[in-house]
């Protein structure tokens, strides 16, 4: 029996290694595409490049060809944050838009009533709706908003509850739509507030690398906020009929497969809030991984039949947050159960070396990838970004292999309430990984396996990295507490 378990475990290590190589191959291909894109831009006359923010021909501030229905879905959000978002949208220098605030499944009137009262004071342009028993979380709320929109609306704009938008956001979107026949636009996510630069860079890494490369191949998927989508395109899809946790990526993939054209606009148009605790950061990352994994598995056959130049960018976007460290960590701990601490059979020894090397390579590759991505101009900024990335590696690895479990289909919103440090929920995943790493160090020493020792040490390192990231987030939320 133990021989069969060992054989299956060895095969799992080999299969995981293939996935690991493919995953990092996709990431390196992203950097290569961006490098080629930069080289091309460096040799292209300035007047042939995409217009800058200050140089949009066509529609000026005021009235334009597009009529925007801005949709702001909320659920259990602090009212002061939602009100700030509402006011930033209403301050737009563009005239032709409406704002629909859809509060879904918030039972506490102290959360939704202040928002409702505020909306009543702002005129007919703004409408507030409170709905209970809404299915499909955010996607369900967006479907309601789509049906309630003004029939003049040509485009839907999605803004998350914590995002304050730039005054010229809608004007810029209208200008871009007037210049080109785009069916959807995606602006990058960015974050306001002082401190936590490493976390901002780590979250922005996706846009600086993966989305940029996907845009070059015309395969950009949506990312959930600051998205502009043609109503006709959404209606063609039947609305927000999604079955995954990342409705944005699923809708983006459906739009691409239906032949609609989109564009990533690499200019900030608004800023949101970071998760206030490391636990919330982990839950957010877990939701993204679970959702994208669900999209990938549901549409895998169709994805694999797209044109070759579309395939890699789509896979890169859907697998951007995946990590493949869980199986190597477990295998390093199971080896003594199969062979004690004596000599290993050749297949087991090779698998053990591969498992340990996978962890070491992932650690090194993350740092090199961040360094080459151009995120952060200083080495300290690169290191801060890397600290956050490695601190999240344990939870990301677990989420990668649990994406199709029933529990992975529950939508967990990112908490935006500012809590005291004593009320902060502690993350246990990284602690468990660190304990497993310490056990791997001991086993590596007993078995005279230096690569296992190094891999164990790197696993343990996730715990102090998590502590550093938590300290950064504490200072970040204190910035909002004292205001």
PDB file of C-alpha atoms in Angstrom, residues 178-415:
ATOM      1  CA  UNK A 178     -14.984  58.363 -30.202  1.00  0.00           C
ATOM      2  CA  UNK A 179     -11.497  57.755 -31.617  1.00  0.00           C
ATOM      3  CA  UNK A 180     -11.805  53.994 -31.984  1.00  0.00           C
ATOM      4  CA  UNK A 181     -14.487  51.361 -32.330  1.00  0.00           C
ATOM      5  CA  UNK A 182     -13.810  49.691 -28.998  1.00  0.00           C
ATOM      6  CA  UNK A 183     -16.534  47.627 -27.356  1.00  0.00           C
ATOM      7  CA  UNK A 184     -14.950  47.769 -23.925  1.00  0.00           C
ATOM      8  CA  UNK A 185     -12.174  49.571 -22.087  1.00  0.00           C
ATOM      9  CA  UNK A 186     -10.289  48.652 -18.942  1.00  0.00           C
ATOM     10  CA  UNK A 187      -8.435  51.185 -16.795  1.00  0.00           C
ATOM     11  CA  UNK A 188      -5.892  49.976 -14.208  1.00  0.00           C
ATOM     12  CA  UNK A 189      -6.629  49.514 -10.542  1.00  0.00           C
ATOM     13  CA  UNK A 190      -4.634  51.730  -8.214  1.00  0.00           C
ATOM     14  CA  UNK A 191      -4.783  52.549  -4.522  1.00  0.00           C
ATOM     15  CA  UNK A 192      -4.945  55.735  -2.488  1.00  0.00           C
ATOM     16  CA  UNK A 193      -3.553  56.508   0.940  1.00  0.00           C
ATOM     17  CA  UNK A 194      -0.055  56.756   2.353  1.00  0.00           C
ATOM     18  CA  UNK A 195       2.257  53.826   3.001  1.00  0.00           C
ATOM     19  CA  UNK A 196       2.171  50.159   1.988  1.00  0.00           C
ATOM     20  CA  UNK A 197       3.996  50.887  -1.278  1.00  0.00           C
ATOM     21  CA  UNK A 198       5.079  47.253  -1.586  1.00  0.00           C
ATOM     22  CA  UNK A 199       1.482  46.055  -1.456  1.00  0.00           C
ATOM     23  CA  UNK A 200       0.416  48.632  -4.041  1.00  0.00           C
ATOM     24  CA  UNK A 201       3.240  47.552  -6.338  1.00  0.00           C
ATOM     25  CA  UNK A 202       2.465  43.855  -5.850  1.00  0.00           C
ATOM     26  CA  UNK A 203      -1.191  44.370  -6.717  1.00  0.00           C
ATOM     27  CA  UNK A 204      -0.214  46.607  -9.627  1.00  0.00           C
ATOM     28  CA  UNK A 205       2.196  44.001 -10.982  1.00  0.00           C
ATOM     29  CA  UNK A 206      -0.658  42.340 -12.886  1.00  0.00           C
ATOM     30  CA  UNK A 207      -1.435  45.509 -14.836  1.00  0.00           C
ATOM     31  CA  UNK A 208       2.205  46.428 -15.400  1.00  0.00           C
ATOM     32  CA  UNK A 209       2.993  43.039 -16.919  1.00  0.00           C
ATOM     33  CA  UNK A 210       0.156  40.634 -17.731  1.00  0.00           C
ATOM     34  CA  UNK A 211      -2.534  43.100 -18.828  1.00  0.00           C
ATOM     35  CA  UNK A 212      -0.050  45.151 -20.817  1.00  0.00           C
ATOM     36  CA  UNK A 213       1.054  42.068 -22.763  1.00  0.00           C
ATOM     37  CA  UNK A 214      -2.542  40.913 -23.277  1.00  0.00           C
ATOM     38  CA  UNK A 215      -3.460  44.326 -24.662  1.00  0.00           C
ATOM     39  CA  UNK A 216      -0.681  43.982 -27.235  1.00  0.00           C
ATOM     40  CA  UNK A 217      -2.367  40.776 -28.428  1.00  0.00           C
ATOM     41  CA  UNK A 218      -5.911  42.236 -28.283  1.00  0.00           C
ATOM     42  CA  UNK A 219      -6.960  39.714 -25.631  1.00  0.00           C
ATOM     43  CA  UNK A 220      -7.369  41.930 -22.570  1.00  0.00           C
ATOM     44  CA  UNK A 221      -9.873  40.594 -20.015  1.00  0.00           C
ATOM     45  CA  UNK A 222     -11.821  42.788 -17.606  1.00  0.00           C
ATOM     46  CA  UNK A 223     -10.756  43.248 -13.981  1.00  0.00           C
ATOM     47  CA  UNK A 224     -13.965  44.306 -12.252  1.00  0.00           C
ATOM     48  CA  UNK A 225     -13.721  48.051 -11.652  1.00  0.00           C
ATOM     49  CA  UNK A 226     -13.087  51.089 -13.857  1.00  0.00           C
ATOM     50  CA  UNK A 227     -14.445  48.983 -16.724  1.00  0.00           C
ATOM     51  CA  UNK A 228     -16.390  50.522 -19.623  1.00  0.00           C
ATOM     52  CA  UNK A 229     -18.546  48.122 -21.667  1.00  0.00           C
ATOM     53  CA  UNK A 230     -20.892  48.747 -24.591  1.00  0.00           C
ATOM     54  CA  UNK A 231     -24.496  47.960 -23.689  1.00  0.00           C
ATOM     55  CA  UNK A 232     -24.982  46.123 -26.990  1.00  0.00           C
ATOM     56  CA  UNK A 233     -22.066  43.834 -26.118  1.00  0.00           C
ATOM     57  CA  UNK A 234     -23.453  43.019 -22.677  1.00  0.00           C
ATOM     58  CA  UNK A 235     -26.910  42.429 -24.113  1.00  0.00           C
ATOM     59  CA  UNK A 236     -25.431  40.052 -26.688  1.00  0.00           C
ATOM     60  CA  UNK A 237     -24.022  37.977 -23.823  1.00  0.00           C
ATOM     61  CA  UNK A 238     -27.362  38.017 -22.013  1.00  0.00           C
ATOM     62  CA  UNK A 239     -26.091  40.318 -19.271  1.00  0.00           C
ATOM     63  CA  UNK A 240     -23.972  39.294 -16.295  1.00  0.00           C
ATOM     64  CA  UNK A 241     -24.908  35.618 -16.489  1.00  0.00           C
ATOM     65  CA  UNK A 242     -21.825  34.191 -14.817  1.00  0.00           C
ATOM     66  CA  UNK A 243     -21.161  31.160 -12.637  1.00  0.00           C
ATOM     67  CA  UNK A 244     -17.700  31.979 -11.255  1.00  0.00           C
ATOM     68  CA  UNK A 245     -16.321  34.218  -8.502  1.00  0.00           C
ATOM     69  CA  UNK A 246     -14.543  36.481 -11.003  1.00  0.00           C
ATOM     70  CA  UNK A 247     -17.451  37.653 -13.112  1.00  0.00           C
ATOM     71  CA  UNK A 248     -15.197  40.270 -14.690  1.00  0.00           C
ATOM     72  CA  UNK A 249     -12.734  37.772 -16.164  1.00  0.00           C
ATOM     73  CA  UNK A 250     -15.563  35.497 -17.318  1.00  0.00           C
ATOM     74  CA  UNK A 251     -17.424  38.338 -19.049  1.00  0.00           C
ATOM     75  CA  UNK A 252     -14.145  39.563 -20.573  1.00  0.00           C
ATOM     76  CA  UNK A 253     -13.462  36.099 -21.970  1.00  0.00           C
ATOM     77  CA  UNK A 254     -16.992  35.833 -23.359  1.00  0.00           C
ATOM     78  CA  UNK A 255     -16.659  39.250 -25.016  1.00  0.00           C
ATOM     79  CA  UNK A 256     -13.393  38.217 -26.653  1.00  0.00           C
ATOM     80  CA  UNK A 257     -14.824  34.910 -27.867  1.00  0.00           C
ATOM     81  CA  UNK A 258     -17.823  36.716 -29.372  1.00  0.00           C
ATOM     82  CA  UNK A 259     -15.484  38.914 -31.409  1.00  0.00           C
ATOM     83  CA  UNK A 260     -15.832  42.161 -29.453  1.00  0.00           C
ATOM     84  CA  UNK A 261     -12.793  44.462 -29.285  1.00  0.00           C
ATOM     85  CA  UNK A 262     -11.347  45.829 -26.076  1.00  0.00           C
ATOM     86  CA  UNK A 263      -8.433  47.948 -24.997  1.00  0.00           C
ATOM     87  CA  UNK A 264      -6.400  48.386 -21.823  1.00  0.00           C
ATOM     88  CA  UNK A 265      -5.751  52.064 -21.059  1.00  0.00           C
ATOM     89  CA  UNK A 266      -2.556  52.255 -19.023  1.00  0.00           C
ATOM     90  CA  UNK A 267      -3.474  55.480 -17.245  1.00  0.00           C
ATOM     91  CA  UNK A 268      -4.901  55.799 -13.757  1.00  0.00           C
ATOM     92  CA  UNK A 269      -8.541  56.908 -13.680  1.00  0.00           C
ATOM     93  CA  UNK A 270      -9.309  56.374 -10.010  1.00  0.00           C
ATOM     94  CA  UNK A 271      -8.037  54.864  -6.791  1.00  0.00           C
ATOM     95  CA  UNK A 272      -9.462  52.422  -4.274  1.00  0.00           C
ATOM     96  CA  UNK A 273      -8.532  51.108  -0.863  1.00  0.00           C
ATOM     97  CA  UNK A 274      -6.125  48.304  -0.082  1.00  0.00           C
ATOM     98  CA  UNK A 275      -7.386  45.480   2.129  1.00  0.00           C
ATOM     99  CA  UNK A 276      -6.769  46.718   5.670  1.00  0.00           C
ATOM    100  CA  UNK A 277      -5.409  43.432   7.059  1.00  0.00           C
ATOM    101  CA  UNK A 278      -3.210  40.664   5.721  1.00  0.00           C
ATOM    102  CA  UNK A 279      -6.052  38.204   6.339  1.00  0.00           C
ATOM    103  CA  UNK A 280      -8.317  40.242   4.045  1.00  0.00           C
ATOM    104  CA  UNK A 281      -5.512  40.475   1.488  1.00  0.00           C
ATOM    105  CA  UNK A 282      -5.236  36.678   1.515  1.00  0.00           C
ATOM    106  CA  UNK A 283      -9.005  36.230   1.163  1.00  0.00           C
ATOM    107  CA  UNK A 284      -9.047  38.643  -1.774  1.00  0.00           C
ATOM    108  CA  UNK A 285      -6.205  36.793  -3.502  1.00  0.00           C
ATOM    109  CA  UNK A 286      -7.881  33.460  -2.791  1.00  0.00           C
ATOM    110  CA  UNK A 287     -11.121  34.700  -4.408  1.00  0.00           C
ATOM    111  CA  UNK A 288      -9.249  35.863  -7.499  1.00  0.00           C
ATOM    112  CA  UNK A 289      -7.471  32.512  -7.834  1.00  0.00           C
ATOM    113  CA  UNK A 290     -10.619  30.468  -7.234  1.00  0.00           C
ATOM    114  CA  UNK A 291     -12.609  32.559  -9.705  1.00  0.00           C
ATOM    115  CA  UNK A 292      -9.996  32.455 -12.448  1.00  0.00           C
ATOM    116  CA  UNK A 293      -9.487  28.730 -11.896  1.00  0.00           C
ATOM    117  CA  UNK A 294     -13.238  28.243 -12.337  1.00  0.00           C
ATOM    118  CA  UNK A 295     -13.210  30.307 -15.544  1.00  0.00           C
ATOM    119  CA  UNK A 296     -10.220  28.340 -16.851  1.00  0.00           C
ATOM    120  CA  UNK A 297     -11.749  24.935 -16.164  1.00  0.00           C
ATOM    121  CA  UNK A 298     -15.227  25.884 -17.406  1.00  0.00           C
ATOM    122  CA  UNK A 299     -13.979  27.316 -20.713  1.00  0.00           C
ATOM    123  CA  UNK A 300     -10.828  25.214 -21.108  1.00  0.00           C
ATOM    124  CA  UNK A 301     -11.899  23.437 -24.299  1.00  0.00           C
ATOM    125  CA  UNK A 302     -12.952  26.678 -25.969  1.00  0.00           C
ATOM    126  CA  UNK A 303      -9.810  28.483 -24.806  1.00  0.00           C
ATOM    127  CA  UNK A 304      -7.593  25.795 -26.304  1.00  0.00           C
ATOM    128  CA  UNK A 305      -9.256  26.264 -29.701  1.00  0.00           C
ATOM    129  CA  UNK A 306      -8.605  30.014 -30.018  1.00  0.00           C
ATOM    130  CA  UNK A 307      -5.945  31.354 -32.360  1.00  0.00           C
ATOM    131  CA  UNK A 308      -2.371  30.649 -31.282  1.00  0.00           C
ATOM    132  CA  UNK A 309      -1.517  34.330 -30.777  1.00  0.00           C
ATOM    133  CA  UNK A 310      -4.518  34.653 -28.413  1.00  0.00           C
ATOM    134  CA  UNK A 311      -3.923  31.493 -26.380  1.00  0.00           C
ATOM    135  CA  UNK A 312      -0.883  32.499 -24.315  1.00  0.00           C
ATOM    136  CA  UNK A 313      -2.211  35.947 -23.273  1.00  0.00           C
ATOM    137  CA  UNK A 314      -5.530  34.445 -22.158  1.00  0.00           C
ATOM    138  CA  UNK A 315      -3.804  31.705 -20.158  1.00  0.00           C
ATOM    139  CA  UNK A 316      -1.389  34.266 -18.689  1.00  0.00           C
ATOM    140  CA  UNK A 317      -4.247  36.389 -17.385  1.00  0.00           C
ATOM    141  CA  UNK A 318      -6.263  33.539 -15.912  1.00  0.00           C
ATOM    142  CA  UNK A 319      -3.231  31.894 -14.249  1.00  0.00           C
ATOM    143  CA  UNK A 320      -1.439  35.065 -13.152  1.00  0.00           C
ATOM    144  CA  UNK A 321      -2.002  34.461  -9.427  1.00  0.00           C
ATOM    145  CA  UNK A 322      -1.510  30.671  -9.451  1.00  0.00           C
ATOM    146  CA  UNK A 323       1.266  29.102  -7.375  1.00  0.00           C
ATOM    147  CA  UNK A 324       2.473  25.494  -7.318  1.00  0.00           C
ATOM    148  CA  UNK A 325       4.228  25.010  -3.980  1.00  0.00           C
ATOM    149  CA  UNK A 326       1.689  22.905  -2.084  1.00  0.00           C
ATOM    150  CA  UNK A 327       2.590  19.489  -3.520  1.00  0.00           C
ATOM    151  CA  UNK A 328       6.386  19.974  -3.130  1.00  0.00           C
ATOM    152  CA  UNK A 329       5.928  21.010   0.510  1.00  0.00           C
ATOM    153  CA  UNK A 330       3.699  18.051   1.313  1.00  0.00           C
ATOM    154  CA  UNK A 331       5.981  15.613  -0.506  1.00  0.00           C
ATOM    155  CA  UNK A 332       9.054  16.740   1.462  1.00  0.00           C
ATOM    156  CA  UNK A 333       7.184  15.952   4.686  1.00  0.00           C
ATOM    157  CA  UNK A 334       5.852  12.587   3.524  1.00  0.00           C
ATOM    158  CA  UNK A 335       9.169  11.116   2.387  1.00  0.00           C
ATOM    159  CA  UNK A 336      10.214   9.892   5.876  1.00  0.00           C
ATOM    160  CA  UNK A 337       6.915   8.002   6.114  1.00  0.00           C
ATOM    161  CA  UNK A 338       7.878   6.043   3.015  1.00  0.00           C
ATOM    162  CA  UNK A 339      11.588   5.507   3.571  1.00  0.00           C
ATOM    163  CA  UNK A 340      12.384   6.585   7.115  1.00  0.00           C
ATOM    164  CA  UNK A 341      15.587   8.578   7.248  1.00  0.00           C
ATOM    165  CA  UNK A 342      17.699   6.061   5.390  1.00  0.00           C
ATOM    166  CA  UNK A 343      18.752   5.959   1.739  1.00  0.00           C
ATOM    167  CA  UNK A 344      16.012   6.729  -0.777  1.00  0.00           C
ATOM    168  CA  UNK A 345      15.189   4.779  -3.892  1.00  0.00           C
ATOM    169  CA  UNK A 346      16.295   6.537  -7.049  1.00  0.00           C
ATOM    170  CA  UNK A 347      12.764   7.662  -8.137  1.00  0.00           C
ATOM    171  CA  UNK A 348      12.016   9.009  -4.652  1.00  0.00           C
ATOM    172  CA  UNK A 349      15.375  10.790  -4.429  1.00  0.00           C
ATOM    173  CA  UNK A 350      14.838  12.452  -7.806  1.00  0.00           C
ATOM    174  CA  UNK A 351      11.294  13.497  -6.860  1.00  0.00           C
ATOM    175  CA  UNK A 352      12.525  14.908  -3.547  1.00  0.00           C
ATOM    176  CA  UNK A 353      15.216  16.931  -5.310  1.00  0.00           C
ATOM    177  CA  UNK A 354      12.647  18.217  -7.818  1.00  0.00           C
ATOM    178  CA  UNK A 355      10.209  19.156  -5.041  1.00  0.00           C
ATOM    179  CA  UNK A 356      12.830  21.120  -3.114  1.00  0.00           C
ATOM    180  CA  UNK A 357      14.198  22.743  -6.268  1.00  0.00           C
ATOM    181  CA  UNK A 358      10.682  23.847  -7.265  1.00  0.00           C
ATOM    182  CA  UNK A 359      10.366  25.888  -4.063  1.00  0.00           C
ATOM    183  CA  UNK A 360      13.833  27.395  -4.479  1.00  0.00           C
ATOM    184  CA  UNK A 361      13.228  28.275  -8.133  1.00  0.00           C
ATOM    185  CA  UNK A 362       9.875  29.859  -7.322  1.00  0.00           C
ATOM    186  CA  UNK A 363      11.509  32.051  -4.688  1.00  0.00           C
ATOM    187  CA  UNK A 364      14.268  33.197  -7.049  1.00  0.00           C
ATOM    188  CA  UNK A 365      11.945  33.562 -10.040  1.00  0.00           C
ATOM    189  CA  UNK A 366       9.553  35.824  -8.129  1.00  0.00           C
ATOM    190  CA  UNK A 367      12.333  38.240  -7.273  1.00  0.00           C
ATOM    191  CA  UNK A 368      13.782  38.277 -10.792  1.00  0.00           C
ATOM    192  CA  UNK A 369      10.319  38.697 -12.344  1.00  0.00           C
ATOM    193  CA  UNK A 370       9.506  41.658 -10.106  1.00  0.00           C
ATOM    194  CA  UNK A 371      12.924  43.211 -10.737  1.00  0.00           C
ATOM    195  CA  UNK A 372      12.554  42.925 -14.521  1.00  0.00           C
ATOM    196  CA  UNK A 373       8.907  44.011 -14.567  1.00  0.00           C
ATOM    197  CA  UNK A 374       9.766  47.647 -13.992  1.00  0.00           C
ATOM    198  CA  UNK A 375       7.526  47.883 -10.931  1.00  0.00           C
ATOM    199  CA  UNK A 376       9.268  50.244  -8.557  1.00  0.00           C
ATOM    200  CA  UNK A 377      12.303  52.282  -9.459  1.00  0.00           C
ATOM    201  CA  UNK A 378      14.353  51.570  -6.340  1.00  0.00           C
ATOM    202  CA  UNK A 379      15.722  48.302  -5.007  1.00  0.00           C
ATOM    203  CA  UNK A 380      13.878  48.894  -1.716  1.00  0.00           C
ATOM    204  CA  UNK A 381      10.582  49.093  -3.632  1.00  0.00           C
ATOM    205  CA  UNK A 382      11.384  45.859  -5.454  1.00  0.00           C
ATOM    206  CA  UNK A 383      12.200  44.168  -2.136  1.00  0.00           C
ATOM    207  CA  UNK A 384       8.977  45.444  -0.537  1.00  0.00           C
ATOM    208  CA  UNK A 385       7.001  44.064  -3.477  1.00  0.00           C
ATOM    209  CA  UNK A 386       8.812  40.739  -3.260  1.00  0.00           C
ATOM    210  CA  UNK A 387       8.132  40.465   0.486  1.00  0.00           C
ATOM    211  CA  UNK A 388       4.385  40.723  -0.148  1.00  0.00           C
ATOM    212  CA  UNK A 389       4.520  38.291  -3.077  1.00  0.00           C
ATOM    213  CA  UNK A 390       6.346  35.600  -1.097  1.00  0.00           C
ATOM    214  CA  UNK A 391       4.181  36.157   1.996  1.00  0.00           C
ATOM    215  CA  UNK A 392       1.129  35.362  -0.154  1.00  0.00           C
ATOM    216  CA  UNK A 393       2.713  32.327  -1.828  1.00  0.00           C
ATOM    217  CA  UNK A 394       1.464  29.805   0.734  1.00  0.00           C
ATOM    218  CA  UNK A 395      -2.194  30.856   0.574  1.00  0.00           C
ATOM    219  CA  UNK A 396      -1.974  31.212  -3.210  1.00  0.00           C
ATOM    220  CA  UNK A 397      -0.668  27.648  -3.520  1.00  0.00           C
ATOM    221  CA  UNK A 398      -3.498  26.297  -1.392  1.00  0.00           C
ATOM    222  CA  UNK A 399      -6.089  28.284  -3.366  1.00  0.00           C
ATOM    223  CA  UNK A 400      -4.717  27.011  -6.683  1.00  0.00           C
ATOM    224  CA  UNK A 401      -5.565  23.423  -5.742  1.00  0.00           C
ATOM    225  CA  UNK A 402      -8.952  24.126  -4.126  1.00  0.00           C
ATOM    226  CA  UNK A 403     -10.581  26.175  -6.888  1.00  0.00           C
ATOM    227  CA  UNK A 404     -13.314  23.646  -7.699  1.00  0.00           C
ATOM    228  CA  UNK A 405     -14.276  22.672  -4.152  1.00  0.00           C
ATOM    229  CA  UNK A 406     -17.798  23.683  -3.001  1.00  0.00           C
ATOM    230  CA  UNK A 407     -16.344  26.090  -0.421  1.00  0.00           C
ATOM    231  CA  UNK A 408     -14.455  27.854  -3.216  1.00  0.00           C
ATOM    232  CA  UNK A 409     -17.740  29.007  -4.769  1.00  0.00           C
ATOM    233  CA  UNK A 410     -18.661  31.284  -1.857  1.00  0.00           C
ATOM    234  CA  UNK A 411     -18.104  34.978  -2.620  1.00  0.00           C
ATOM    235  CA  UNK A 412     -16.162  36.725   0.163  1.00  0.00           C
ATOM    236  CA  UNK A 413     -16.188  40.514  -0.108  1.00  0.00           C
ATOM    237  CA  UNK A 414     -13.049  42.384   0.898  1.00  0.00           C
ATOM    238  CA  UNK A 415     -13.693  44.095   4.224  1.00  0.00           C
TER     239      UNK A 415
END
